[in-house]
Short mmCIF file of C-alpha atoms and ligand atoms in Angstrom, two decimals:
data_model
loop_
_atom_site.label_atom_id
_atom_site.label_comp_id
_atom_site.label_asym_id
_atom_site.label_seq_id
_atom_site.Cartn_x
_atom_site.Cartn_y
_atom_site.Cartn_z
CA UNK H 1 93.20 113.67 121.09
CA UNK H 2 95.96 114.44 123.82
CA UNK H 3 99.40 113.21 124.16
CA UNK H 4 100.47 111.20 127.24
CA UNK H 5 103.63 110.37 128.77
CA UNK H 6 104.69 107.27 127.52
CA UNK H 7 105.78 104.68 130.30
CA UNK H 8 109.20 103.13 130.28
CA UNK H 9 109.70 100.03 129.72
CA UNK H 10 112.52 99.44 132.58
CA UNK H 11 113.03 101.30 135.73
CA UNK H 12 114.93 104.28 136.20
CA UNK H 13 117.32 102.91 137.88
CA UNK H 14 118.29 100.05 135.74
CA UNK H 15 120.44 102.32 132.98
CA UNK H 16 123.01 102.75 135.83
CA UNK H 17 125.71 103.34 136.14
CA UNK H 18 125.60 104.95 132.32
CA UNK H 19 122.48 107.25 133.28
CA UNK H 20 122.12 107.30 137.06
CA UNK H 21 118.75 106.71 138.24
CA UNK H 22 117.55 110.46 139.70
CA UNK H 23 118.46 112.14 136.36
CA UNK H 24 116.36 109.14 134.66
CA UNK H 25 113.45 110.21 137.05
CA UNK H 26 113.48 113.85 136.72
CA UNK H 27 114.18 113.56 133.20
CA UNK H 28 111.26 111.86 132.50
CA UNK H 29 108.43 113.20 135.22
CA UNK H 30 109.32 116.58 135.07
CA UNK H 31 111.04 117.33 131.49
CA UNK H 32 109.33 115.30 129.08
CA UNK H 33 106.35 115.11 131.03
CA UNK H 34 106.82 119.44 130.94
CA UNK H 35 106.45 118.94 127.01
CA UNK H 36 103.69 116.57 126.94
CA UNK H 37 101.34 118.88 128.96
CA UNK H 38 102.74 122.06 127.33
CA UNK H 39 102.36 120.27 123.77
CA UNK H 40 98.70 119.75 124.54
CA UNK H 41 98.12 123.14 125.75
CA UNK H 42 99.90 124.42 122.05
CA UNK H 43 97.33 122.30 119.88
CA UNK H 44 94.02 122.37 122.09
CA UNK H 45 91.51 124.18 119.90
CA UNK H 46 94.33 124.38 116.79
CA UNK H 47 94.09 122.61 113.20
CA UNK H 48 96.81 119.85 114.51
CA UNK H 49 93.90 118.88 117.40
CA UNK H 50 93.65 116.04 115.58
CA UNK H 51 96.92 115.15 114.74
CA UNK H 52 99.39 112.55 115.21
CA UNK H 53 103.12 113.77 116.20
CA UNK H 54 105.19 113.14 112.79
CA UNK H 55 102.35 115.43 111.28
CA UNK H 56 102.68 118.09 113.56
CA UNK H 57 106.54 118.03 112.81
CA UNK H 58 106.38 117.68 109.60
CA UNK H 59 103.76 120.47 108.82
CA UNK H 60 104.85 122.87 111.51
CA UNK H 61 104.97 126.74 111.44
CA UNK H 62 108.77 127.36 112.92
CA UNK H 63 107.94 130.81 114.16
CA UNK H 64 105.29 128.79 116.11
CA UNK H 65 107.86 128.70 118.67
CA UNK H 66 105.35 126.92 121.57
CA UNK H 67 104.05 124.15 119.29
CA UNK H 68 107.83 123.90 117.75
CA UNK H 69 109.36 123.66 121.02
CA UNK H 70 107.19 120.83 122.58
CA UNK H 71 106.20 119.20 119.79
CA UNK H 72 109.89 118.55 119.20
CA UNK H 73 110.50 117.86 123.27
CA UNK H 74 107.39 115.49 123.05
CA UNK H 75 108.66 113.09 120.41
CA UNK H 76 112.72 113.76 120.81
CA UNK H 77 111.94 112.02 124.38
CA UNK H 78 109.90 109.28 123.20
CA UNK H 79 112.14 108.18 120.67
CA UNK H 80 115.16 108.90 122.90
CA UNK H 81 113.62 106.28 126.11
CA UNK H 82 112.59 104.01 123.19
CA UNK H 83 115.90 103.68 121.78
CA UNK H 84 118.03 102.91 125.27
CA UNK H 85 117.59 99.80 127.19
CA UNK H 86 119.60 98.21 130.05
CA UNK H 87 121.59 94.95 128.96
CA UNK H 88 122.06 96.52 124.83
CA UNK H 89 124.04 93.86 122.82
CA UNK H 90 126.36 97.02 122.63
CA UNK H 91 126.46 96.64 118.99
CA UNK H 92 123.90 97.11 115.76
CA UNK H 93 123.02 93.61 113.85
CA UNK H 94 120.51 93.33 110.96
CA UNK H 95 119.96 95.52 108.57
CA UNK H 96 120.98 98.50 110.10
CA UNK H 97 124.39 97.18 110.87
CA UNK H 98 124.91 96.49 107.33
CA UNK H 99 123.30 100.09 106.43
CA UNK H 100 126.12 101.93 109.10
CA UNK H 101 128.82 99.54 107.02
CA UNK H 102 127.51 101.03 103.70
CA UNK H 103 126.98 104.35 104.81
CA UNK H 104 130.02 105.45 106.77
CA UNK H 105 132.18 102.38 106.13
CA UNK H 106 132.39 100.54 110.09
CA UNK H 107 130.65 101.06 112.66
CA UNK H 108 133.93 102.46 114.60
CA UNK H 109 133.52 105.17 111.95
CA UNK H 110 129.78 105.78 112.84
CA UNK H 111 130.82 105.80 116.72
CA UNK H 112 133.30 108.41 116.28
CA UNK H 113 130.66 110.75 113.47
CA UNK H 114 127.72 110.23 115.88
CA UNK H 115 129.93 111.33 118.90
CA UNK H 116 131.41 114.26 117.14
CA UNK H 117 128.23 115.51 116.40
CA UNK H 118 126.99 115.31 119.76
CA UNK H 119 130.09 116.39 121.78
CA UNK H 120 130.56 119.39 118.76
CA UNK H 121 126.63 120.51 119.28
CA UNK H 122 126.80 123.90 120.84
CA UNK H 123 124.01 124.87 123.99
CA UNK H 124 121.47 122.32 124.14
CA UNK H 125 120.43 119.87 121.73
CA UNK H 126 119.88 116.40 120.02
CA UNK H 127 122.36 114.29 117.72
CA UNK H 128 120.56 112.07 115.43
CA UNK H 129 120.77 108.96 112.97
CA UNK H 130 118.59 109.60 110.54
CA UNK H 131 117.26 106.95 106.95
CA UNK H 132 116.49 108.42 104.34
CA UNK H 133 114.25 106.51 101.14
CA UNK H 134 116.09 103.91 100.32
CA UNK H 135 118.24 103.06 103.33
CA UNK H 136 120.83 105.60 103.03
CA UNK H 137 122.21 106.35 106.79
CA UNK H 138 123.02 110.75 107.78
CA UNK H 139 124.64 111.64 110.86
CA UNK H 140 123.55 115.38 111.73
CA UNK H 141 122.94 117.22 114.99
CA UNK H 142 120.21 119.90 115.74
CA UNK H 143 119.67 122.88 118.27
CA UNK H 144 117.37 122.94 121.41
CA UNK H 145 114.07 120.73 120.85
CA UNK H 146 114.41 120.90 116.98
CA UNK H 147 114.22 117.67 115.05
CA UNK H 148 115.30 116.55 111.85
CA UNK H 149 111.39 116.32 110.27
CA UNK H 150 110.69 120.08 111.13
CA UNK H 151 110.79 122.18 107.93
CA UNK H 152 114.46 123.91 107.37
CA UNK H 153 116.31 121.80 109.91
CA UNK H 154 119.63 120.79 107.42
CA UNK H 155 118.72 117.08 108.62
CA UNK H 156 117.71 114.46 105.62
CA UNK H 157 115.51 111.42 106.83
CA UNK H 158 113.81 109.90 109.32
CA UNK H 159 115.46 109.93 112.77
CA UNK H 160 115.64 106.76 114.40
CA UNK H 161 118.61 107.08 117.11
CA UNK H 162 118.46 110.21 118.93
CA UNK H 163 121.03 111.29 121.80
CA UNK H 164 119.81 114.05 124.30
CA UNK H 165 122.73 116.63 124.74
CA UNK H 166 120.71 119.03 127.14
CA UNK H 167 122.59 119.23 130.19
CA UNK H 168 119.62 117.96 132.09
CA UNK H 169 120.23 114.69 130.25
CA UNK H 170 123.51 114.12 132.30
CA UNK H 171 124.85 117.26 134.63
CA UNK H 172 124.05 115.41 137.91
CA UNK H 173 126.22 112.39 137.22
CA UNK H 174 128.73 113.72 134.20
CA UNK H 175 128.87 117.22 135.74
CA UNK H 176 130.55 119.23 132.65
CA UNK H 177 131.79 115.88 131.10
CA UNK H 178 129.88 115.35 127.99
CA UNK H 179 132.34 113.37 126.21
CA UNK H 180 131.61 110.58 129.15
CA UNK H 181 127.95 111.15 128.44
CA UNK H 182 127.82 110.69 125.00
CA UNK H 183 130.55 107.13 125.43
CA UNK H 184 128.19 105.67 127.97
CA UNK H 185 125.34 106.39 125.48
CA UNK H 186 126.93 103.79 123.26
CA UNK H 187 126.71 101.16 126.15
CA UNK H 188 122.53 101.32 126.30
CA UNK H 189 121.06 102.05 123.01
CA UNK H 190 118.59 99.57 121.90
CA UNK H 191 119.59 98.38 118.78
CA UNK H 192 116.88 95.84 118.12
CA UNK H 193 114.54 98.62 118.29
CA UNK H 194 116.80 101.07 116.17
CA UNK H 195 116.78 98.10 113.71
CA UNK H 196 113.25 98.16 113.68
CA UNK H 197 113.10 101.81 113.07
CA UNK H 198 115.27 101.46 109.97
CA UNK H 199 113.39 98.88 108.26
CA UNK H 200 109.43 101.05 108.87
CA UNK H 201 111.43 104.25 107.33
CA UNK H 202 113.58 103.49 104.47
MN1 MN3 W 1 115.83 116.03 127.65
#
């Protein structure tokens, strides 16, 4: 079996003006496409051959540092294109807007933890949402292409929002401005499919 790039399901153009359209394309042809064709390369002729993504993650070798870099880039990207949409509602409903009530008390307060931990998030990295059994919400942030089901990470759960805080997620149009970044985030994510998410993993 071999990983492919996963299409998008809306042009790259359409998350503008929050993600402008050439960072969208690059992002996604030459970045995650970078990881999907290194991550192949990392497992061709290895025990995880076979193996679907969360396994790899889950079971991974961290001094593997190929495999743990693209297996991480592989599905941090998929979940991160599945998770923004042009037109969002702008705000969670369902069950995983009362979950954010429960868990950090309004969803003002989850804005301002979630942005926190991206802005905060030294170098290059992810900030997630992550469920863990039982529909407990955690907030936590990780380092480079890590992700919150690789052994060791200090992340509890499932992730089912992730924000990319790489500088090629938003240097051509945000410059130095992450801040900006990470508030325009909160104008595209998809929360029907975060929803979604929540419900398959607690
Ligand atoms: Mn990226």
């Amino acid at each position: 079996m071999s990983f492919e790039l996963p299409k998008l399901s809306y042009g790259y153009d359409e998350l503008e003006p929050h993600i402008d359209s050439k960072t969208m394309e690059i992002h996604h042809t030459k970045h995650h496409n970078g990881y999907t064709s290194n991550l192949n390369n990392a497992i061709s002729g290895s025990k995880f051959e076979n193996a679907e993504i969360v396994e790899i993650l889950i079971n991974l070798d961290m001094s593997n540092s190929a495999l743990r870099n693209n297996s991480g880039g592989y599905f941090n990207h998929c979940l991160f294109w599945e998770t923004i949409k042009p037109n969002s509602s702008g705000k969670p409903s369902g069950n995983i807007s009362l979950a954010i009530e429960k868990s950090f008390g309004s969803f003002n307060e989850f804005k301002e933890i979630f942005s926190k931990a991206a802005a905060t998030r030294f170098g290059s990295g992810w900030a997630w949402l992550c469920v863990k059994k039982g529909g407990a919400l955690e907030v936590c942030s990780s380092s480079n292409q890590d992700n919150p089901l690789m052994p060791g990470i200090g992340c509890e759960g499932f992730p089912i929002l992730g924000l990319d805080v790489w500088e090629h997620a938003y240097y051509l149009n945000y410059q130095n401005r992450r801040p900006e970044y990470i508030k325009a985030f909160f104008d595209i994510i998809n929360w029907e499919k975060v929803n979604k998410y929540y419900v398959e993993n607690s």
